[in-house]
């Protein structure tokens, strides 16, 4: 695909747009992702990005796991708050360092794995009105990030890989603005 092309796909009622560009600041073994945001997740909880303490994560133990398995660290990351999102740049080790890391890297690059999830320690929270049939949700106003995982099914539907490098070009994936995750598309 050329620099000006877009790819449109409908997944689960959302229009997903992939925009391809020719310039990337990512190395060949890096990706970017939204790892959390201020939306209501699938269990009715809300993680306030501005309340996230990153002091023990960035530059100290910035581990990226696969499916929250502490026995399977696959990469390192750097996380920052960007508006109402927590964004991560994830760096995989050189090829051959770990068979698990190489496998996860290939699954992410091919689009088989495209989601993230977080492990955290709650510091301050409040109960909120029920957002789903599971009952009350929790709004975490202060919390400490412990780990980030690449996962097949995220608790936060917005926690997705947003950018991957492909030999000098970059693919950026985002949901179409008219299709927030709570508003299904009318397309078949």
mmCIF file with all atom_site columns, N, CA and C in Angstrom, residues 149-184:
data_model
loop_
_atom_site.group_PDB
_atom_site.id
_atom_site.type_symbol
_atom_site.label_atom_id
_atom_site.label_alt_id
_atom_site.label_comp_id
_atom_site.label_asym_id
_atom_site.label_entity_id
_atom_site.label_seq_id
_atom_site.pdbx_PDB_ins_code
_atom_site.Cartn_x
_atom_site.Cartn_y
_atom_site.Cartn_z
_atom_site.occupancy
_atom_site.B_iso_or_equiv
_atom_site.pdbx_formal_charge
_atom_site.auth_seq_id
_atom_site.auth_comp_id
_atom_site.auth_asym_id
_atom_site.auth_atom_id
_atom_site.pdbx_PDB_model_num
ATOM 1   N N  . UNK A 1 149 ? 0.145   -6.205  29.542 1.00 0.00 ? 149 UNK A N  1
ATOM 2   C CA . UNK A 1 149 ? 0.144   -7.480  28.830 1.00 0.00 ? 149 UNK A CA 1
ATOM 3   C C  . UNK A 1 149 ? -0.431  -7.321  27.432 1.00 0.00 ? 149 UNK A C  1
ATOM 4   N N  . UNK A 1 150 ? 0.153   -8.036  26.509 1.00 0.00 ? 150 UNK A N  1
ATOM 5   C CA . UNK A 1 150 ? -0.458  -8.232  25.203 1.00 0.00 ? 150 UNK A CA 1
ATOM 6   C C  . UNK A 1 150 ? -1.400  -9.417  25.371 1.00 0.00 ? 150 UNK A C  1
ATOM 7   N N  . UNK A 1 151 ? -2.656  -9.240  24.975 1.00 0.00 ? 151 UNK A N  1
ATOM 8   C CA . UNK A 1 151 ? -3.679  -10.254 25.241 1.00 0.00 ? 151 UNK A CA 1
ATOM 9   C C  . UNK A 1 151 ? -4.558  -10.480 24.021 1.00 0.00 ? 151 UNK A C  1
ATOM 10  N N  . UNK A 1 152 ? -5.275  -11.598 24.047 1.00 0.00 ? 152 UNK A N  1
ATOM 11  C CA . UNK A 1 152 ? -6.214  -11.882 22.962 1.00 0.00 ? 152 UNK A CA 1
ATOM 12  C C  . UNK A 1 152 ? -7.554  -11.202 23.201 1.00 0.00 ? 152 UNK A C  1
ATOM 13  N N  . UNK A 1 153 ? -7.969  -11.047 24.470 1.00 0.00 ? 153 UNK A N  1
ATOM 14  C CA . UNK A 1 153 ? -9.236  -10.396 24.798 1.00 0.00 ? 153 UNK A CA 1
ATOM 15  C C  . UNK A 1 153 ? -8.987  -9.390  25.924 1.00 0.00 ? 153 UNK A C  1
ATOM 16  N N  . UNK A 1 154 ? -9.115  -8.095  25.636 1.00 0.00 ? 154 UNK A N  1
ATOM 17  C CA . UNK A 1 154 ? -8.863  -7.096  26.679 1.00 0.00 ? 154 UNK A CA 1
ATOM 18  C C  . UNK A 1 154 ? -10.111 -6.822  27.510 1.00 0.00 ? 154 UNK A C  1
ATOM 19  N N  . UNK A 1 155 ? -9.920  -6.405  28.752 1.00 0.00 ? 155 UNK A N  1
ATOM 20  C CA . UNK A 1 155 ? -11.053 -5.963  29.574 1.00 0.00 ? 155 UNK A CA 1
ATOM 21  C C  . UNK A 1 155 ? -11.559 -4.622  29.052 1.00 0.00 ? 155 UNK A C  1
ATOM 22  N N  . UNK A 1 156 ? -10.651 -3.750  28.651 1.00 0.00 ? 156 UNK A N  1
ATOM 23  C CA . UNK A 1 156 ? -11.009 -2.457  28.061 1.00 0.00 ? 156 UNK A CA 1
ATOM 24  C C  . UNK A 1 156 ? -10.986 -2.615  26.541 1.00 0.00 ? 156 UNK A C  1
ATOM 25  N N  . UNK A 1 157 ? -12.147 -2.496  25.930 1.00 0.00 ? 157 UNK A N  1
ATOM 26  C CA . UNK A 1 157 ? -12.265 -2.708  24.483 1.00 0.00 ? 157 UNK A CA 1
ATOM 27  C C  . UNK A 1 157 ? -11.449 -1.708  23.662 1.00 0.00 ? 157 UNK A C  1
ATOM 28  N N  . UNK A 1 158 ? -11.013 -0.607  24.268 1.00 0.00 ? 158 UNK A N  1
ATOM 29  C CA . UNK A 1 158 ? -10.216 0.402   23.563 1.00 0.00 ? 158 UNK A CA 1
ATOM 30  C C  . UNK A 1 158 ? -8.719  0.179   23.700 1.00 0.00 ? 158 UNK A C  1
ATOM 31  N N  . UNK A 1 159 ? -8.305  -0.824  24.448 1.00 0.00 ? 159 UNK A N  1
ATOM 32  C CA . UNK A 1 159 ? -6.882  -1.083  24.687 1.00 0.00 ? 159 UNK A CA 1
ATOM 33  C C  . UNK A 1 159 ? -6.330  -1.908  23.529 1.00 0.00 ? 159 UNK A C  1
ATOM 34  N N  . UNK A 1 160 ? -5.900  -1.209  22.487 1.00 0.00 ? 160 UNK A N  1
ATOM 35  C CA . UNK A 1 160 ? -5.506  -1.862  21.244 1.00 0.00 ? 160 UNK A CA 1
ATOM 36  C C  . UNK A 1 160 ? -4.159  -1.364  20.726 1.00 0.00 ? 160 UNK A C  1
ATOM 37  N N  . UNK A 1 161 ? -3.495  -2.225  19.980 1.00 0.00 ? 161 UNK A N  1
ATOM 38  C CA . UNK A 1 161 ? -2.283  -1.834  19.262 1.00 0.00 ? 161 UNK A CA 1
ATOM 39  C C  . UNK A 1 161 ? -2.698  -0.793  18.235 1.00 0.00 ? 161 UNK A C  1
ATOM 40  N N  . UNK A 1 162 ? -1.999  0.327   18.201 1.00 0.00 ? 162 UNK A N  1
ATOM 41  C CA . UNK A 1 162 ? -2.354  1.427   17.309 1.00 0.00 ? 162 UNK A CA 1
ATOM 42  C C  . UNK A 1 162 ? -1.350  1.657   16.192 1.00 0.00 ? 162 UNK A C  1
ATOM 43  N N  . UNK A 1 163 ? -0.132  1.143   16.353 1.00 0.00 ? 163 UNK A N  1
ATOM 44  C CA . UNK A 1 163 ? 0.895   1.408   15.341 1.00 0.00 ? 163 UNK A CA 1
ATOM 45  C C  . UNK A 1 163 ? 1.923   0.290   15.355 1.00 0.00 ? 163 UNK A C  1
ATOM 46  N N  . UNK A 1 164 ? 2.276   -0.171  14.148 1.00 0.00 ? 164 UNK A N  1
ATOM 47  C CA . UNK A 1 164 ? 3.309   -1.190  13.986 1.00 0.00 ? 164 UNK A CA 1
ATOM 48  C C  . UNK A 1 164 ? 4.191   -0.778  12.821 1.00 0.00 ? 164 UNK A C  1
ATOM 49  N N  . UNK A 1 165 ? 5.452   -1.048  12.913 1.00 0.00 ? 165 UNK A N  1
ATOM 50  C CA . UNK A 1 165 ? 6.375   -0.716  11.840 1.00 0.00 ? 165 UNK A CA 1
ATOM 51  C C  . UNK A 1 165 ? 6.495   -1.898  10.885 1.00 0.00 ? 165 UNK A C  1
ATOM 52  N N  . UNK A 1 166 ? 6.495   -1.610  9.593  1.00 0.00 ? 166 UNK A N  1
ATOM 53  C CA . UNK A 1 166 ? 6.668   -2.626  8.564  1.00 0.00 ? 166 UNK A CA 1
ATOM 54  C C  . UNK A 1 166 ? 7.766   -2.186  7.611  1.00 0.00 ? 166 UNK A C  1
ATOM 55  N N  . UNK A 1 167 ? 8.998   -2.547  7.895  1.00 0.00 ? 167 UNK A N  1
ATOM 56  C CA . UNK A 1 167 ? 10.134  -2.268  7.006  1.00 0.00 ? 167 UNK A CA 1
ATOM 57  C C  . UNK A 1 167 ? 10.083  -0.878  6.393  1.00 0.00 ? 167 UNK A C  1
ATOM 58  N N  . UNK A 1 168 ? 10.125  0.135   7.235  1.00 0.00 ? 168 UNK A N  1
ATOM 59  C CA . UNK A 1 168 ? 10.182  1.503   6.751  1.00 0.00 ? 168 UNK A CA 1
ATOM 60  C C  . UNK A 1 168 ? 8.844   2.185   6.623  1.00 0.00 ? 168 UNK A C  1
ATOM 61  N N  . UNK A 1 169 ? 7.734   1.445   6.778  1.00 0.00 ? 169 UNK A N  1
ATOM 62  C CA . UNK A 1 169 ? 6.432   2.102   6.758  1.00 0.00 ? 169 UNK A CA 1
ATOM 63  C C  . UNK A 1 169 ? 5.717   1.782   8.065  1.00 0.00 ? 169 UNK A C  1
ATOM 64  N N  . UNK A 1 170 ? 4.700   2.520   8.337  1.00 0.00 ? 170 UNK A N  1
ATOM 65  C CA . UNK A 1 170 ? 3.973   2.347   9.583  1.00 0.00 ? 170 UNK A CA 1
ATOM 66  C C  . UNK A 1 170 ? 2.503   2.174   9.294  1.00 0.00 ? 170 UNK A C  1
ATOM 67  N N  . UNK A 1 171 ? 1.868   1.292   10.048 1.00 0.00 ? 171 UNK A N  1
ATOM 68  C CA . UNK A 1 171 ? 0.426   1.147   9.949  1.00 0.00 ? 171 UNK A CA 1
ATOM 69  C C  . UNK A 1 171 ? -0.165  1.648   11.254 1.00 0.00 ? 171 UNK A C  1
ATOM 70  N N  . UNK A 1 172 ? -1.157  2.537   11.174 1.00 0.00 ? 172 UNK A N  1
ATOM 71  C CA . UNK A 1 172 ? -1.840  3.055   12.359 1.00 0.00 ? 172 UNK A CA 1
ATOM 72  C C  . UNK A 1 172 ? -3.297  2.655   12.268 1.00 0.00 ? 172 UNK A C  1
ATOM 73  N N  . UNK A 1 173 ? -3.825  1.996   13.283 1.00 0.00 ? 173 UNK A N  1
ATOM 74  C CA . UNK A 1 173 ? -5.199  1.512   13.274 1.00 0.00 ? 173 UNK A CA 1
ATOM 75  C C  . UNK A 1 173 ? -6.002  2.269   14.311 1.00 0.00 ? 173 UNK A C  1
ATOM 76  N N  . UNK A 1 174 ? -7.205  2.689   13.921 1.00 0.00 ? 174 UNK A N  1
ATOM 77  C CA . UNK A 1 174 ? -8.063  3.393   14.860 1.00 0.00 ? 174 UNK A CA 1
ATOM 78  C C  . UNK A 1 174 ? -9.510  3.177   14.455 1.00 0.00 ? 174 UNK A C  1
ATOM 79  N N  . UNK A 1 175 ? -10.402 3.267   15.448 1.00 0.00 ? 175 UNK A N  1
ATOM 80  C CA . UNK A 1 175 ? -11.829 3.139   15.158 1.00 0.00 ? 175 UNK A CA 1
ATOM 81  C C  . UNK A 1 175 ? -12.309 4.424   14.515 1.00 0.00 ? 175 UNK A C  1
ATOM 82  N N  . UNK A 1 176 ? -13.211 4.295   13.557 1.00 0.00 ? 176 UNK A N  1
ATOM 83  C CA . UNK A 1 176 ? -13.772 5.473   12.901 1.00 0.00 ? 176 UNK A CA 1
ATOM 84  C C  . UNK A 1 176 ? -14.468 6.338   13.946 1.00 0.00 ? 176 UNK A C  1
ATOM 85  N N  . UNK A 1 177 ? -14.290 7.665   13.917 1.00 0.00 ? 177 UNK A N  1
ATOM 86  C CA . UNK A 1 177 ? -14.860 8.539   14.932 1.00 0.00 ? 177 UNK A CA 1
ATOM 87  C C  . UNK A 1 177 ? -16.364 8.396   15.118 1.00 0.00 ? 177 UNK A C  1
ATOM 88  N N  . UNK A 1 178 ? -17.091 8.061   14.059 1.00 0.00 ? 178 UNK A N  1
ATOM 89  C CA . UNK A 1 178 ? -18.536 7.937   14.199 1.00 0.00 ? 178 UNK A CA 1
ATOM 90  C C  . UNK A 1 178 ? -18.941 6.618   14.842 1.00 0.00 ? 178 UNK A C  1
ATOM 91  N N  . UNK A 1 179 ? -17.983 5.790   15.182 1.00 0.00 ? 179 UNK A N  1
ATOM 92  C CA . UNK A 1 179 ? -18.303 4.462   15.694 1.00 0.00 ? 179 UNK A CA 1
ATOM 93  C C  . UNK A 1 179 ? -17.631 4.232   17.042 1.00 0.00 ? 179 UNK A C  1
ATOM 94  N N  . UNK A 1 180 ? -17.995 4.984   18.048 1.00 0.00 ? 180 UNK A N  1
ATOM 95  C CA . UNK A 1 180 ? -17.470 4.737   19.386 1.00 0.00 ? 180 UNK A CA 1
ATOM 96  C C  . UNK A 1 180 ? -17.843 3.324   19.779 1.00 0.00 ? 180 UNK A C  1
ATOM 97  N N  . UNK A 1 181 ? -17.127 2.726   20.727 1.00 0.00 ? 181 UNK A N  1
ATOM 98  C CA . UNK A 1 181 ? -17.327 1.307   20.991 1.00 0.00 ? 181 UNK A CA 1
ATOM 99  C C  . UNK A 1 181 ? -18.722 0.986   21.509 1.00 0.00 ? 181 UNK A C  1
ATOM 100 N N  . UNK A 1 182 ? -19.482 1.947   21.945 1.00 0.00 ? 182 UNK A N  1
ATOM 101 C CA . UNK A 1 182 ? -20.837 1.691   22.414 1.00 0.00 ? 182 UNK A CA 1
ATOM 102 C C  . UNK A 1 182 ? -21.886 1.894   21.322 1.00 0.00 ? 182 UNK A C  1
ATOM 103 N N  . UNK A 1 183 ? -21.462 2.390   20.152 1.00 0.00 ? 183 UNK A N  1
ATOM 104 C CA . UNK A 1 183 ? -22.406 2.683   19.067 1.00 0.00 ? 183 UNK A CA 1
ATOM 105 C C  . UNK A 1 183 ? -22.116 1.742   17.912 1.00 0.00 ? 183 UNK A C  1
ATOM 106 N N  . UNK A 1 184 ? -22.958 0.725   17.667 1.00 0.00 ? 184 UNK A N  1
ATOM 107 C CA . UNK A 1 184 ? -22.689 -0.210  16.571 1.00 0.00 ? 184 UNK A CA 1
ATOM 108 C C  . UNK A 1 184 ? -22.867 0.451   15.212 1.00 0.00 ? 184 UNK A C  1
#
